[in-house]
Short mmCIF file of C-alpha atoms in Angstrom, two decimals:
data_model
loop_
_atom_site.label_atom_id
_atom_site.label_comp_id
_atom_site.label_asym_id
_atom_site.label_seq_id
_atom_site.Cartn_x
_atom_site.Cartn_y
_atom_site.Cartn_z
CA UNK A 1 67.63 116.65 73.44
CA UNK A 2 70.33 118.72 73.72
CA UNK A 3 74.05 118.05 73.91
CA UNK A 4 74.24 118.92 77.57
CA UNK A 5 71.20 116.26 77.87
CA UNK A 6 72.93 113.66 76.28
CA UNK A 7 76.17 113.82 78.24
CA UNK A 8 76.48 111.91 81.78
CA UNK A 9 79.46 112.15 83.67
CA UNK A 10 80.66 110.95 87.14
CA UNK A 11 80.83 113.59 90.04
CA UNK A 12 83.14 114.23 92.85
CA UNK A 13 84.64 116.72 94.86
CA UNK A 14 85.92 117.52 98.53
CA UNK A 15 82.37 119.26 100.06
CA UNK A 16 79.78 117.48 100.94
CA UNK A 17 77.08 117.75 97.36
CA UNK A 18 73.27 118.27 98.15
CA UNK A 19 71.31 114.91 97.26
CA UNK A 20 69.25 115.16 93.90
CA UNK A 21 66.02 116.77 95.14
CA UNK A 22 63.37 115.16 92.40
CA UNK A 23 62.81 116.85 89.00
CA UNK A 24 65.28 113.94 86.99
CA UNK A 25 63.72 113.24 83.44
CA UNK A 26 63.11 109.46 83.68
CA UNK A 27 63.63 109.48 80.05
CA UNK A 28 66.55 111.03 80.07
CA UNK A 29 67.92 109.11 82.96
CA UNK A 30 66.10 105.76 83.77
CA UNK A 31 68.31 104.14 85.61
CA UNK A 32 68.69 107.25 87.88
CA UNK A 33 64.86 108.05 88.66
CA UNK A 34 63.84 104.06 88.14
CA UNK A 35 66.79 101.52 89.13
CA UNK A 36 65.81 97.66 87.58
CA UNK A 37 64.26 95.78 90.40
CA UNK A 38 66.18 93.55 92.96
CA UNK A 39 64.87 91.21 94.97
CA UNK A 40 65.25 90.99 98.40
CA UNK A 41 67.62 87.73 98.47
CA UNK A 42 69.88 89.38 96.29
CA UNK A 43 69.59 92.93 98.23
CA UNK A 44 70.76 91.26 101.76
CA UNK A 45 73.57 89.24 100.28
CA UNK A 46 75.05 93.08 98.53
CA UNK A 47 74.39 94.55 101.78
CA UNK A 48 76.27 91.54 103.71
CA UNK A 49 79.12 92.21 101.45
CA UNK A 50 78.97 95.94 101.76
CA UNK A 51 79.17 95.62 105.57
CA UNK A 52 81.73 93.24 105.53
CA UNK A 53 83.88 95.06 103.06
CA UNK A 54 83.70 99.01 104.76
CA UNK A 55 83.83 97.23 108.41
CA UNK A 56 87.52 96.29 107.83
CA UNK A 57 88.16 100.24 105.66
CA UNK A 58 89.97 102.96 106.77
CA UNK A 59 86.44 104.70 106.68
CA UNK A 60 83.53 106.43 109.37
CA UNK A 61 80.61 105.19 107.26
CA UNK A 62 77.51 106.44 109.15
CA UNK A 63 74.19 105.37 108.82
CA UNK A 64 71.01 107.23 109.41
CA UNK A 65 69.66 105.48 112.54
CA UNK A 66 73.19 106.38 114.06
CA UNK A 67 75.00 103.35 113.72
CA UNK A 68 78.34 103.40 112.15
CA UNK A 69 81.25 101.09 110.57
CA UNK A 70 84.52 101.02 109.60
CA UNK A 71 88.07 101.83 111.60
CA UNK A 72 87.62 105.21 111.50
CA UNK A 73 88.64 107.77 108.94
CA UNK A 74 87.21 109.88 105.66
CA UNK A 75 83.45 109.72 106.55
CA UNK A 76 80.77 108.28 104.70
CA UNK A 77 77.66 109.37 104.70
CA UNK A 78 74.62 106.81 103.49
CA UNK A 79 71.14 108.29 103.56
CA UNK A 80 69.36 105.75 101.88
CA UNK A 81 70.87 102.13 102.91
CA UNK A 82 68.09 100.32 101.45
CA UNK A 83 68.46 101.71 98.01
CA UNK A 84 72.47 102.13 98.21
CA UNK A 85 72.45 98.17 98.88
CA UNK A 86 69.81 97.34 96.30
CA UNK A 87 71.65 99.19 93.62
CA UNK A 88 74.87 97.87 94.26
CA UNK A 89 73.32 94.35 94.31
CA UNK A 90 71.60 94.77 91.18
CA UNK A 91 74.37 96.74 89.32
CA UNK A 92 77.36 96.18 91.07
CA UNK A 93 80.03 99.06 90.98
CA UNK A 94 78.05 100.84 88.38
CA UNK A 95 75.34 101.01 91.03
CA UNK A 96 77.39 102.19 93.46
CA UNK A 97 78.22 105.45 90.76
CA UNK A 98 74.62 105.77 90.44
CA UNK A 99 73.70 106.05 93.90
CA UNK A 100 75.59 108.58 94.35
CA UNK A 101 74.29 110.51 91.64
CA UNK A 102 70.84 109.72 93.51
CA UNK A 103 71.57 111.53 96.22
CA UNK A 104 71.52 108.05 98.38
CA UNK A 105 75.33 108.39 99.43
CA UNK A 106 77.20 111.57 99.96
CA UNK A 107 81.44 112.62 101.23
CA UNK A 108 82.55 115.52 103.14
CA UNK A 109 85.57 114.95 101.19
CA UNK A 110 84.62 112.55 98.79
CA UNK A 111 88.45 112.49 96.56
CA UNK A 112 89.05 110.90 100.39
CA UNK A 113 86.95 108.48 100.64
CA UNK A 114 87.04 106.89 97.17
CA UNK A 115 91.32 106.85 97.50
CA UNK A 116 90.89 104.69 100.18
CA UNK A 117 88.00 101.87 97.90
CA UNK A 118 90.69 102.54 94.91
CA UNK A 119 93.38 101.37 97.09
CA UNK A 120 91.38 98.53 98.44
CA UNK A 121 90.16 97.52 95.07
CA UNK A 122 91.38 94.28 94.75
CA UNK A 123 89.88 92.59 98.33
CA UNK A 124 86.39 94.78 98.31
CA UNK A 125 84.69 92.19 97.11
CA UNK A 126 85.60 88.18 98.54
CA UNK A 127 87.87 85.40 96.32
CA UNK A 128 84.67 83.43 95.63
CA UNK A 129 82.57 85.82 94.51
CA UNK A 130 85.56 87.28 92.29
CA UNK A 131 85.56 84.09 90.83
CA UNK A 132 81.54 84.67 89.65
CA UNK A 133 82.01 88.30 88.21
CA UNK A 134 80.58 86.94 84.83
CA UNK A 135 77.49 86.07 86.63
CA UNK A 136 76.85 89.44 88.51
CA UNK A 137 78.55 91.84 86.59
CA UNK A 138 77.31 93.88 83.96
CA UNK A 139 78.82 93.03 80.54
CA UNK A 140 79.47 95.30 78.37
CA UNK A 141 77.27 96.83 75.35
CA UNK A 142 77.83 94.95 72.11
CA UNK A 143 77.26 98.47 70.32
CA UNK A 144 79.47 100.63 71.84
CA UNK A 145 82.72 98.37 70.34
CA UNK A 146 85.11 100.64 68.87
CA UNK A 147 84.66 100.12 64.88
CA UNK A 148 84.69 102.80 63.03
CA UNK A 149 81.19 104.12 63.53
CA UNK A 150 81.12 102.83 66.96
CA UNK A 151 83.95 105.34 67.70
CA UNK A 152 82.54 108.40 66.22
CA UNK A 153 79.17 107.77 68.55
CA UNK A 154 81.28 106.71 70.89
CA UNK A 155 83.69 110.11 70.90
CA UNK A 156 80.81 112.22 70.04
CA UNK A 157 79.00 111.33 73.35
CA UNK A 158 82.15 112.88 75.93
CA UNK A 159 83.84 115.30 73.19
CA UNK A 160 81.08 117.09 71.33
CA UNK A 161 78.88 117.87 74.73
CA UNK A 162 79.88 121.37 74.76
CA UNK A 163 83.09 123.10 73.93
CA UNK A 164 82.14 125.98 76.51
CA UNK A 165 81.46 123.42 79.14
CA UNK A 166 85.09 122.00 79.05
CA UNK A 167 86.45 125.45 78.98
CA UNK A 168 84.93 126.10 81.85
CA UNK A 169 87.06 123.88 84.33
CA UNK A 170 90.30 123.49 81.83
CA UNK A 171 92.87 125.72 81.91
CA UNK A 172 93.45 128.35 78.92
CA UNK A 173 95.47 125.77 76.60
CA UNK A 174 92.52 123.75 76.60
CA UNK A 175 94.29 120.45 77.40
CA UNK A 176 92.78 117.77 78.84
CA UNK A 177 94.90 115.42 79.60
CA UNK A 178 97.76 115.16 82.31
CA UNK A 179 99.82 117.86 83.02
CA UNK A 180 103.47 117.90 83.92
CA UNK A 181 104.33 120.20 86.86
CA UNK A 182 107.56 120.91 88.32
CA UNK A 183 106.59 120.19 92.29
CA UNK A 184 103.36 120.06 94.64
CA UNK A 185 100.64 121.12 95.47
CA UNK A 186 100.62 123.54 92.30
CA UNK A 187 97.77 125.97 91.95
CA UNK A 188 95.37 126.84 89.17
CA UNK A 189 97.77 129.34 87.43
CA UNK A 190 100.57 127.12 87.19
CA UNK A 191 98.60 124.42 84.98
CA UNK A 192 99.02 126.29 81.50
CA UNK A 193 102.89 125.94 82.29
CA UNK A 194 102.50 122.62 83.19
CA UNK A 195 100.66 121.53 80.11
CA UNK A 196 103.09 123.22 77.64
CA UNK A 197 105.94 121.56 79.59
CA UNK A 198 104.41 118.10 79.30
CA UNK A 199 103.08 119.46 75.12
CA UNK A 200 106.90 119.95 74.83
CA UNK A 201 107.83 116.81 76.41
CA UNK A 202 106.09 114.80 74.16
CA UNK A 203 107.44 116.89 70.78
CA UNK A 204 111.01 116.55 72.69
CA UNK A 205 110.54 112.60 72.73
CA UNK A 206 109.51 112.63 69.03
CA UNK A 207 112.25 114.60 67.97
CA UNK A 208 109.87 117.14 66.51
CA UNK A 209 111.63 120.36 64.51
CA UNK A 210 111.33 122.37 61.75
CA UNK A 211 110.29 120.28 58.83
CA UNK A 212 109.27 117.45 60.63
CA UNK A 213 105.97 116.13 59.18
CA UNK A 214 103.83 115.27 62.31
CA UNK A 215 100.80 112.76 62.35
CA UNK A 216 99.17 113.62 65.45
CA UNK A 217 95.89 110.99 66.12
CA UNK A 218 93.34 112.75 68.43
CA UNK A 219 93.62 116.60 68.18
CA UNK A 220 91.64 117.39 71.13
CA UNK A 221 91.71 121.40 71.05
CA UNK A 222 94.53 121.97 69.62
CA UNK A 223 97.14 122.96 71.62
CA UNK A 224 100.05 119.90 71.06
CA UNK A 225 99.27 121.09 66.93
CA UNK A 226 100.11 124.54 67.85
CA UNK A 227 102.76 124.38 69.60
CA UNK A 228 104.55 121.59 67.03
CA UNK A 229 103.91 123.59 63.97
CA UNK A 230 105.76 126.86 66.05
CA UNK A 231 108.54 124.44 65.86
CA UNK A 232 108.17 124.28 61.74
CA UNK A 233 106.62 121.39 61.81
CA UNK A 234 103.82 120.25 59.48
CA UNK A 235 100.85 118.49 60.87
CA UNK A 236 98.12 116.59 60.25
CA UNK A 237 96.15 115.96 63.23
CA UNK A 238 92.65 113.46 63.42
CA UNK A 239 90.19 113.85 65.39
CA UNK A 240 86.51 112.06 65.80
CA UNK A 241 84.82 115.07 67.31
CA UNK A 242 83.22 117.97 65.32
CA UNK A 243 82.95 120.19 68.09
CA UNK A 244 86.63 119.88 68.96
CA UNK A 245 87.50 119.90 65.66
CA UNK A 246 85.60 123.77 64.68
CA UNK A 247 87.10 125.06 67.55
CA UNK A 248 91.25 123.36 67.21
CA UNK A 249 90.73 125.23 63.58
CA UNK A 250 89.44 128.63 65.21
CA UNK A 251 92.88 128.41 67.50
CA UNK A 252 94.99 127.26 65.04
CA UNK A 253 94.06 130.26 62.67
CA UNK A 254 94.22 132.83 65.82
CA UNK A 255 98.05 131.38 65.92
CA UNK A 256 98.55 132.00 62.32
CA UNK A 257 99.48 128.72 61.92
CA UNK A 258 96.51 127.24 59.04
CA UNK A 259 99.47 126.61 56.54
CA UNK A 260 101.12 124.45 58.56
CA UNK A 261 98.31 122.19 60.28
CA UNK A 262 95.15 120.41 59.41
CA UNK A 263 92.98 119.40 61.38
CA UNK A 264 91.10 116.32 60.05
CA UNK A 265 87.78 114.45 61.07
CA UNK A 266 88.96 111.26 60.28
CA UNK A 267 89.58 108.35 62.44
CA UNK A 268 93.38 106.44 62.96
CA UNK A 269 92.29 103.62 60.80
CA UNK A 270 91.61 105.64 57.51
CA UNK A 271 95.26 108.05 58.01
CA UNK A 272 97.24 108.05 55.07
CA UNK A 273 100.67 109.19 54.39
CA UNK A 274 104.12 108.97 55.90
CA UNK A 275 105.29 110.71 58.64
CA UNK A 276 108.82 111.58 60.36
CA UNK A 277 106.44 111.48 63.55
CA UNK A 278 103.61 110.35 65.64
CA UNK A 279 101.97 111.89 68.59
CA UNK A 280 98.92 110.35 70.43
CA UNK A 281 97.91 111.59 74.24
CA UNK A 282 95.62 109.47 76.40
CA UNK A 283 93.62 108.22 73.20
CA UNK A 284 94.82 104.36 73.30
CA UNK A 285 92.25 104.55 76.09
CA UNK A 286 89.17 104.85 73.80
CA UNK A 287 90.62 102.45 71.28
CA UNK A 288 89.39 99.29 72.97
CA UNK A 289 91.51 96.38 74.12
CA UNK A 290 89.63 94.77 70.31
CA UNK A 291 91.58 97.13 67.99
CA UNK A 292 94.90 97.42 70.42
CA UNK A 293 96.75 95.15 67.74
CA UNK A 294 94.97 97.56 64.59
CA UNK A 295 95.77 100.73 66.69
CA UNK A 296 99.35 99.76 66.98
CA UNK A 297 99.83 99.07 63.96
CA UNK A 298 98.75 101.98 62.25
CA UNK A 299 101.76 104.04 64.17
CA UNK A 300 103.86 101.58 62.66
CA UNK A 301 102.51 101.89 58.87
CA UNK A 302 102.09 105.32 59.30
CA UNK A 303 105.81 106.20 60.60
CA UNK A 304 108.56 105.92 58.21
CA UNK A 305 111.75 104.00 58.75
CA UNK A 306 113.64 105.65 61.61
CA UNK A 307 110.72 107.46 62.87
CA UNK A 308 109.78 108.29 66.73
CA UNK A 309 106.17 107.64 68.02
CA UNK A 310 105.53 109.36 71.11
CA UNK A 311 102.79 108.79 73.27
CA UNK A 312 101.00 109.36 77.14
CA UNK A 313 98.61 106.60 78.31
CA UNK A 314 96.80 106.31 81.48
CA UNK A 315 97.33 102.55 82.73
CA UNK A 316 96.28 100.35 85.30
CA UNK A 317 97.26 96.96 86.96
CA UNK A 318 97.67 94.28 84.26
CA UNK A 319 95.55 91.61 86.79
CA UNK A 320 92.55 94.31 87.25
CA UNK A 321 92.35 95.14 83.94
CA UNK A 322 92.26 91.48 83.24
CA UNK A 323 89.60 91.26 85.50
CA UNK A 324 87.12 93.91 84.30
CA UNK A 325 88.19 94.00 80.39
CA UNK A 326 84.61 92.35 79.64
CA UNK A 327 82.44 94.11 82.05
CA UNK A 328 80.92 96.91 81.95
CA UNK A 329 81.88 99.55 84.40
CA UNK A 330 80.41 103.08 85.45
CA UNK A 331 83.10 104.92 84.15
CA UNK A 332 81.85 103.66 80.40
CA UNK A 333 78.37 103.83 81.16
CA UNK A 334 78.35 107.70 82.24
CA UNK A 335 81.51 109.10 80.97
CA UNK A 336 83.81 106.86 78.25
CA UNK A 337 81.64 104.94 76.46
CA UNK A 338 84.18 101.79 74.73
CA UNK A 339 87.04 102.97 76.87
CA UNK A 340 89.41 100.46 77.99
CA UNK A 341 92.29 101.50 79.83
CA UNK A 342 95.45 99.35 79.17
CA UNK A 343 98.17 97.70 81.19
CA UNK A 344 101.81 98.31 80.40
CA UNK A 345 102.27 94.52 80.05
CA UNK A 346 99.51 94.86 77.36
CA UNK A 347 101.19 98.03 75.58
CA UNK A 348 104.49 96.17 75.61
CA UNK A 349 102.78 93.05 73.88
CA UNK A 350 100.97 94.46 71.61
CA UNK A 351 103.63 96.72 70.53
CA UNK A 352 105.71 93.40 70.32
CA UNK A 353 103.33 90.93 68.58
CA UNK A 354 101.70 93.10 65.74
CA UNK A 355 104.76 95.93 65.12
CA UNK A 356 108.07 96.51 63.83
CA UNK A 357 108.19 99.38 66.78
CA UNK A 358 110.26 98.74 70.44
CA UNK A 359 109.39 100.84 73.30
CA UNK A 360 112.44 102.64 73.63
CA UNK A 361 111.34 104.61 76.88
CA UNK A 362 108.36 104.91 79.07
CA UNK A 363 108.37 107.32 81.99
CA UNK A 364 105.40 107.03 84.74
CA UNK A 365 103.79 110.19 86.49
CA UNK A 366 100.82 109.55 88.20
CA UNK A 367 101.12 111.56 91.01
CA UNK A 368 101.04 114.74 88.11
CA UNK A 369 97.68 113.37 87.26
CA UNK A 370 96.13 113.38 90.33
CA UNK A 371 97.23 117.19 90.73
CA UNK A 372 96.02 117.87 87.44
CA UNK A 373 92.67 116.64 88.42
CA UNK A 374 92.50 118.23 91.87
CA UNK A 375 92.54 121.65 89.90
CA UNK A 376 90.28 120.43 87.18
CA UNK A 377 87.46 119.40 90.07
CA UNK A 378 88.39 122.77 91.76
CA UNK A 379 87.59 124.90 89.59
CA UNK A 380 84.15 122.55 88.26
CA UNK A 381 83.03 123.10 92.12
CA UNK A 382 83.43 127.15 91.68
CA UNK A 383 81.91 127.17 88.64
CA UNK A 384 78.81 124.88 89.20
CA UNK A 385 76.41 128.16 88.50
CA UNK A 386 78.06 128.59 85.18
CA UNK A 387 77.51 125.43 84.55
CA UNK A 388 74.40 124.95 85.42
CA UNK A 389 73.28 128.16 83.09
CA UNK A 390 74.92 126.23 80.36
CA UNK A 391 71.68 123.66 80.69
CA UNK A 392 73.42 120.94 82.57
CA UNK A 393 71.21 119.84 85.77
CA UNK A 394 71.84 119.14 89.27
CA UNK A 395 72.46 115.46 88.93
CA UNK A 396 74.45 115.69 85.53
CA UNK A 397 76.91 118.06 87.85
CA UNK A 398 76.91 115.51 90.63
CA UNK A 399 77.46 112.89 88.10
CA UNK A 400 81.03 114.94 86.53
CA UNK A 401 81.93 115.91 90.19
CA UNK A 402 82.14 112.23 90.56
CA UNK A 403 83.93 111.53 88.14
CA UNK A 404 86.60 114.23 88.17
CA UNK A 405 86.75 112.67 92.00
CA UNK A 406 86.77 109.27 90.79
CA UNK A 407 89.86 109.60 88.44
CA UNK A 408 91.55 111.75 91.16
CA UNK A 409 91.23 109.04 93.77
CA UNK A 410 92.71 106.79 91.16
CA UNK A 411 95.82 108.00 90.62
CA UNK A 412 96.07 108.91 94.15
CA UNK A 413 95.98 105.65 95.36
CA UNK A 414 97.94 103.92 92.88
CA UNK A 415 95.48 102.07 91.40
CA UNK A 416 96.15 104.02 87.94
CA UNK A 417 99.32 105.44 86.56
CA UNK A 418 100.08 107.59 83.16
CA UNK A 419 102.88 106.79 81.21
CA UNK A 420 104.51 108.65 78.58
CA UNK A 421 106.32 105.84 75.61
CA UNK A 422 108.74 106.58 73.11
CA UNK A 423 108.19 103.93 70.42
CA UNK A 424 111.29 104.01 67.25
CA UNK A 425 111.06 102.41 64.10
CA UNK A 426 113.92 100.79 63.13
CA UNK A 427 115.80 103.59 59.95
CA UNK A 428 116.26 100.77 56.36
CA UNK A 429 119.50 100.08 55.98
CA UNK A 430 121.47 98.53 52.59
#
């Protein structure tokens, strides 16, 4: 099986995507090709609450016999309504993911359509049956917790899929993570700006200079490393992923910057060392709300006495994540396996209960998120033939299209934020 076999991703984008037309390995994608069997009882009452839910939506969900719902809006397109029901019945919100990636369900402008279910997250599905979600919901996988092996399989399965298929939608800095622009819409060549501004942002918060000595925990490609050792800065950067890791050293040596960074395969709990800083961007997010308190505390051991930690973290409503912190979602199932994204309530407890840090600042910019991920889907959707000839099928495409939607429509809506924190440790005094 190849890495490009092994990957699955949620699809999205703003044209209407062809349904899967057959050919789907079964044993590469089960649940796909073969959804687990629902009865009929449990088929009516999903498609009772479906109806319910989109008739109140700002939505045109038509059906194939030519009936319709909803109070008009984004349209909705459901070609199958027997198995779009059944799956959601048997698998919830993760069924409602793979559907799509079926074929069963398809958008016109599909970033559309799932802003308005993000935004209506909380009262799709009714108080009493909220009150159940440990009965119908999926829970989560007791081997993808975030322990030390668990994370490298974990990581490995997103990260090490193919450096040439993430280079193929991100822009030339290779950043993949919120960008920081300086008004909307932007367009595709103003996201390597962007990035370096919000790079620089983050290095600014730190108080990164020459002869700072940087711990940086998830290298990603490189590009925060680089641009922190042009300062004079000396860093040691971690990452779980091989394949980012080869190429973060490739780019790194192309800067002439080796004797000032290494790069490190080593996860946060085994750092060493003491550092004048710490950078982290959008990893807390694969940590797992389990090893919050151990993650947390490794920035403090790790920074010395009147050290800065700076970090960006995607976060969500402290209720919801309450809500679906034990379940296992779609997002985990197809794209971050372990992932947990975190309140701000439960950064700022954490932080408090099992740290000597204070959050000293946090700044919110979702809305930069959502335009980063409008150009990221963008430019997935004109490249689909490239990356199809990179071996990744039809429904693997429909299934990163989602998600690049999915995250899109998230931030959109409100429903998710990203935050950037500026944690100090307190300098010893006499």
């Amino acid at each position: 099986m190849t890495t490009a076999e092994r990957r699955s991703a949620d699809a999205g984008r703003t044209v209407t995507v062809p349904p899967v037309q057959g050919g789907v390995d079964p044993d590469r994608r089960p649940d796909i090709t073969s959804p687990p069997a629902v009865s009929r009882a449990r088929t009516s009452v999903a498609a009772a609450v479906v109806r319910r839910a989109l008739r109140n939506l700002p939505l045109h969900v038509r059906f194939p016999d030519g009936t319709s719902l909803g109070q008009g809006g984004p349209a909705l397109d459901i070609h199958d309504p027997t198995a779009f029901h059944g799956r959601i019945g048997g698998q919830g919100l993760v069924g409602f993911g793979e559907s799509y990636m079926a074929g069963e369900w398809d958008a016109p402008d599909l970033v559309a359509v799932l802003t308005v279910l993000a935004a209506n997250a909380a009262e799709l599905v009714p108080a009493p049956l909220q009150r159940l979600r440990g009965l119908w919901a999926p829970r989560r996988p007791y081997t993808e917790r975030n322990t030390p092996d668990g994370s490298r399989d974990n990581v490995s399965r997103h990260y090490d899929l193919s450096n040439d298929l993430f280079a193929l939608f991100l822009d030339t800095t290779l950043s993949y993570s919120s960008a920081l622009f300086r008004g909307f819409p932007a367009d595709q060549d103003l996201l390597p700006a962007a990035q370096h501004r919000k790079i620089d942002r983050l290095l600014d918060l730190a108080d990164v200079r020459a002869g700072t000595r940087v711990l940086e925990i998830g290298t990603g490609w490189g590009e925060l490393a680089i641009r922190a050792a042009a300062r004079g800065a000396r860093v040691t950067s971690l990452t779980l992923s091989r394949e980012q890791r080869d190429l973060a050293r490739e780019r790194i040596a192309a800067a002439g910057l080796t004797d000032r960074v290494s790069v490190e395969l080593c996860d946060y709990r085994e750092a060493r060392g003491t550092y004048d800083a710490v950078v982290s961007v959008e990893m807390v997010e694969a940590v797992g709300a389990e090893f919050w308190p151990v993650y947390f505390r490794t920035l403090d051991e790790r920074l010395a006495p009147g050290g800065r930690a700076a970090l960006q973290a995607i976060t969500m409503p402290h209720a919801r994540m309450l809500a679906s912190r034990d379940t296992f979602t779609w997002i985990q199932k197809y794209v971050f396996p372990g992932g947990l994204i975190p309140s701000v309530e439960a950064v700022a407890e954490t932080v408090r209960d099992h740290t000597r840090l204070r959050v000293t600042r946090r700044d919110a910019y979702g809305a930069h998120y959502a335009e980063t991920l409008r150009l990221w889907r963008e430019r997935f959707t004109e490249r689909a033939d490239e990356v199809a000839a990179l071996g990744f099928d039809e429904t693997f495409r429909r299934m990163w299209t989602f998600y690049l939607a999915y995250s899109e429509a998230g931030f959109r809506s409100g429903y998710l934020n990203v935050q950037q924190y500026l944690l100090t440790k307190e300098a010893c005094t006499r």
